[in-house]
Short mmCIF file of C-alpha atoms in Angstrom, two decimals:
data_model
loop_
_atom_site.label_atom_id
_atom_site.label_comp_id
_atom_site.label_asym_id
_atom_site.label_seq_id
_atom_site.Cartn_x
_atom_site.Cartn_y
_atom_site.Cartn_z
CA MET A 1 41.50 30.84 51.84
CA GLU A 2 39.34 33.57 53.38
CA HIS A 3 39.82 32.15 56.89
CA VAL A 4 43.59 31.84 56.58
CA PRO A 5 45.56 34.62 58.37
CA TYR A 6 47.70 35.23 55.30
CA ALA A 7 48.09 39.00 55.64
CA SER A 8 48.88 38.73 59.34
CA ALA A 9 51.51 36.05 58.78
CA VAL A 10 53.17 37.95 55.95
CA GLY A 11 53.14 41.11 58.06
CA SER A 12 54.96 39.28 60.84
CA LEU A 13 57.51 37.98 58.34
CA MET A 14 58.04 41.50 57.03
CA TYR A 15 58.78 42.72 60.54
CA ALA A 16 61.44 40.04 60.98
CA MET A 17 62.84 40.71 57.52
CA VAL A 18 63.16 44.47 58.01
CA CYS A 19 64.68 44.25 61.49
CA THR A 20 67.15 41.37 61.39
CA ARG A 21 66.52 38.61 58.86
CA SER A 22 67.93 39.69 55.52
CA ASP A 23 68.06 36.03 54.50
CA ILE A 24 64.28 35.86 53.99
CA SER A 25 64.00 39.09 51.99
CA GLN A 26 63.53 37.50 48.59
CA ALA A 27 61.00 34.94 49.80
CA VAL A 28 58.96 37.52 51.70
CA SER A 29 59.06 39.86 48.71
CA VAL A 30 57.46 37.13 46.58
CA VAL A 31 54.68 36.09 49.00
CA SER A 32 53.80 39.73 49.71
CA ARG A 33 52.77 40.20 46.07
CA PHE A 34 49.68 38.05 46.63
CA MET A 35 48.20 39.77 49.68
CA ALA A 36 44.95 40.61 47.87
CA ASN A 37 44.16 37.13 46.59
CA PRO A 38 46.48 34.42 47.95
CA GLY A 39 46.20 30.80 46.90
CA LYS A 40 47.08 27.55 48.61
CA THR A 41 50.56 27.49 47.13
CA HIS A 42 51.22 30.98 48.51
CA TRP A 43 50.07 29.92 51.98
CA GLU A 44 52.31 26.85 51.79
CA ALA A 45 55.21 29.15 50.93
CA VAL A 46 54.46 31.34 53.96
CA LYS A 47 54.42 28.27 56.22
CA TRP A 48 57.72 27.15 54.71
CA ILE A 49 59.31 30.50 55.60
CA LEU A 50 57.98 30.21 59.16
CA ARG A 51 59.45 26.72 59.45
CA TYR A 52 62.77 28.03 58.15
CA LEU A 53 62.80 30.77 60.79
CA LYS A 54 62.04 28.25 63.52
CA GLY A 55 64.85 26.01 62.33
CA THR A 56 67.36 28.88 62.23
CA ILE A 57 66.29 30.68 65.39
CA ASP A 58 69.86 30.65 66.72
CA THR A 59 71.20 32.58 63.71
CA CYS A 60 73.32 35.59 64.64
CA LEU A 61 75.48 38.33 63.13
CA CYS A 62 79.21 37.90 63.64
CA PHE A 63 80.90 41.31 63.65
CA GLY A 64 84.51 41.55 62.53
CA GLY A 65 87.11 44.09 61.48
CA ASP A 66 88.05 47.40 63.02
CA ALA A 67 87.41 49.90 60.24
CA CYS A 68 83.90 51.32 59.99
CA HIS A 69 83.57 51.32 56.21
CA ILE A 70 80.43 50.77 54.15
CA ASN A 71 80.70 47.91 51.69
CA GLY A 72 77.74 47.31 49.38
CA PHE A 73 76.66 44.64 46.91
CA VAL A 74 73.89 44.94 44.34
CA ASP A 75 72.34 42.49 41.91
CA SER A 76 69.33 41.91 39.68
CA ASP A 77 67.62 39.02 38.00
CA TYR A 78 65.98 39.51 34.62
CA ALA A 79 62.20 39.37 34.14
CA GLY A 80 61.83 36.99 37.06
CA ASP A 81 58.26 38.09 37.80
CA LEU A 82 56.25 35.90 35.43
CA ASP A 83 53.04 37.92 35.81
CA ARG A 84 54.41 41.34 34.80
CA ARG A 85 57.87 40.36 33.52
CA ARG A 86 59.57 42.80 35.85
CA SER A 87 63.01 42.24 37.26
CA THR A 88 64.00 42.13 40.92
CA THR A 89 66.53 44.45 42.53
CA GLY A 90 68.51 43.27 45.53
CA TYR A 91 71.15 45.11 47.53
CA VAL A 92 72.89 44.67 50.86
CA PHE A 93 75.32 46.93 52.73
CA GLN A 94 77.75 45.78 55.38
CA ILE A 95 79.57 47.56 58.18
CA HIS A 96 82.13 45.60 60.19
CA GLY A 97 81.31 42.64 57.98
CA VAL A 98 77.60 42.32 58.80
CA PRO A 99 74.51 43.57 56.94
CA VAL A 100 73.03 46.85 58.18
CA SER A 101 70.78 47.64 55.23
CA TRP A 102 69.21 45.38 52.62
CA ARG A 103 66.27 45.18 50.26
CA SER A 104 64.64 42.91 47.70
CA MET A 105 62.10 44.66 45.47
CA LEU A 106 60.43 44.51 42.08
CA GLN A 107 61.62 47.16 39.67
CA SER A 108 59.05 49.79 38.76
CA THR A 109 59.35 49.27 35.00
CA VAL A 110 60.03 46.39 32.63
CA ALA A 111 63.69 46.19 31.62
CA LEU A 112 64.45 45.36 27.99
CA SER A 113 67.81 43.73 28.71
CA THR A 114 69.86 42.29 31.53
CA THR A 115 72.12 45.34 31.33
CA GLU A 116 69.19 47.68 31.88
CA ALA A 117 67.91 45.59 34.79
CA GLU A 118 71.34 45.59 36.43
CA TYR A 119 71.76 49.32 35.80
CA MET A 120 68.41 50.06 37.44
CA ALA A 121 69.50 47.94 40.40
CA VAL A 122 72.77 49.87 40.64
CA ALA A 123 70.80 53.13 40.75
CA GLU A 124 68.78 51.88 43.73
CA GLY A 125 71.95 50.70 45.44
CA VAL A 126 73.62 54.06 44.90
CA LYS A 127 70.69 55.90 46.48
CA GLU A 128 70.91 53.72 49.58
CA ALA A 129 74.69 54.10 49.68
CA LEU A 130 74.40 57.89 49.67
CA TRP A 131 71.88 57.78 52.52
CA LEU A 132 74.10 55.50 54.61
CA ARG A 133 77.10 57.71 53.88
CA GLY A 134 75.23 60.76 55.12
CA LEU A 135 74.01 58.91 58.21
CA LEU A 136 77.51 57.85 59.23
CA ASP A 137 78.81 61.36 58.56
CA ASP A 138 76.20 62.71 60.99
CA LEU A 139 77.40 60.17 63.56
CA GLY A 140 80.97 61.39 63.20
CA MET A 141 82.19 58.47 61.08
CA LYS A 142 83.05 60.23 57.84
CA GLN A 143 83.02 58.10 54.71
CA GLU A 144 85.21 59.37 51.89
CA CYS A 145 83.91 56.93 49.30
CA VAL A 146 81.43 54.07 49.50
CA LYS A 147 82.32 50.89 47.64
CA LEU A 148 79.44 49.29 45.72
CA SER A 149 80.05 46.01 43.91
CA CYS A 150 78.09 44.60 40.98
CA ASP A 151 78.60 41.46 38.90
CA SER A 152 77.55 43.02 35.58
CA GLN A 153 80.44 44.49 33.60
CA SER A 154 78.08 46.03 31.05
CA ALA A 155 76.08 47.85 33.75
CA LEU A 156 79.29 49.21 35.27
CA HIS A 157 80.44 50.40 31.86
CA LEU A 158 77.10 52.12 31.30
CA ALA A 159 77.37 53.85 34.69
CA LYS A 160 80.84 55.21 33.93
CA ASN A 161 80.31 56.10 30.26
CA GLN A 162 78.57 59.40 29.50
CA VAL A 163 78.02 58.54 25.82
CA HIS A 164 74.45 57.70 24.80
CA HIS A 165 73.87 54.73 22.50
CA ALA A 166 70.87 53.58 20.50
CA ARG A 167 70.43 50.56 22.76
CA THR A 168 70.40 52.62 25.97
CA LYS A 169 68.75 55.90 25.02
CA HIS A 170 65.34 54.66 26.19
CA ILE A 171 66.52 54.20 29.80
CA ASP A 172 64.82 56.66 32.12
CA VAL A 173 66.90 59.78 32.79
CA ARG A 174 66.44 59.42 36.54
CA TYR A 175 68.68 56.36 36.56
CA HIS A 176 71.57 58.26 34.99
CA PHE A 177 72.24 60.24 38.17
CA VAL A 178 74.55 57.31 38.93
CA ARG A 179 77.03 58.76 36.46
CA ASP A 180 77.21 62.08 38.30
CA VAL A 181 77.64 60.39 41.67
CA VAL A 182 80.46 58.21 40.35
CA GLU A 183 82.15 61.17 38.66
CA GLU A 184 82.03 63.16 41.92
CA GLY A 185 83.83 60.34 43.71
CA ASN A 186 81.16 59.70 46.34
CA ILE A 187 80.60 56.12 45.16
CA SER A 188 83.11 53.64 43.80
CA LEU A 189 81.60 51.00 41.51
CA THR A 190 83.58 47.79 41.27
CA LYS A 191 83.19 44.41 39.59
CA VAL A 192 82.63 41.33 41.72
CA HIS A 193 82.37 37.73 40.58
CA THR A 194 78.83 36.37 40.62
CA ASP A 195 79.85 33.65 43.07
CA GLU A 196 81.03 36.30 45.56
CA ASN A 197 78.03 38.62 45.21
CA SER A 198 76.07 38.25 48.46
CA ALA A 199 73.11 40.15 46.98
CA ASP A 200 72.46 37.26 44.60
CA MET A 201 70.19 35.53 47.14
CA LEU A 202 68.02 38.67 47.30
CA THR A 203 66.99 38.54 43.66
CA LYS A 204 66.17 34.95 42.81
CA VAL A 205 65.84 31.40 44.07
CA VAL A 206 69.32 29.95 44.51
CA SER A 207 70.60 26.50 45.40
CA GLY A 208 71.08 25.50 49.02
CA SER A 209 74.86 25.63 48.72
CA LYS A 210 74.79 29.09 47.09
CA PHE A 211 72.36 30.35 49.74
CA GLN A 212 74.65 29.13 52.52
CA HIS A 213 77.64 30.72 50.79
CA CYS A 214 75.84 34.07 50.68
CA LEU A 215 75.06 33.77 54.39
CA ASN A 216 78.73 33.11 55.08
CA LEU A 217 79.71 36.17 53.04
CA LEU A 218 77.38 38.25 55.21
CA ASN A 219 78.65 36.63 58.44
CA ILE A 220 75.17 35.31 59.22
CA ILE A 221 75.93 32.11 61.09
CA PRO A 222 74.45 29.85 63.80
CA TYR A 223 75.30 31.05 67.28
CA SER A 224 76.31 27.53 68.29
CA SER A 225 79.19 27.59 65.80
CA LYS A 226 80.76 30.52 67.68
CA ILE A 227 80.74 28.87 71.10
#
């Protein structure tokens, strides 16, 4: 594998992912973990992503709606990384119905429960929501409250409940800033059904039908379908 341009190919995929192609975020996040010592299966995965991009080269963003409001979705898998048993955080934010900010990333620590993994993901989503809120304020588009949706009722309860419990007292203090942000009214955390959470495709491998549904939720569609 020493003569295979693995790092170069993954770097090119990262450029596409960061700029426009949120749909390959989870796949690129996985293959980028093996930059130091890639195997044949990893190279096959990279070539699969390249083939996918070639086959969807006419994909576009379909803007809609008049109000310039930030609408975010956040999700997490649980211990999906088999090597280190870390969970994956995924979030996506939309303005006028299309994604403007997204990320798929391994969490920095091992979560001991699905609630903790989702709560850590919510914390990352809240940080991005605050940054986007400040950016739009600077551009003259003031955002009173940013809506962030999550499909974990227990994580939402933890974010809104100031009481410490034995099962949650080990969670790093830095994640609890979410409670202050919610209490101040800068972020509104809401429950969304798993089937309607577009960030689901950023955290794990999903079926083809679910992947297409997430693309539709994000208004990522073939250009030919709009002609």
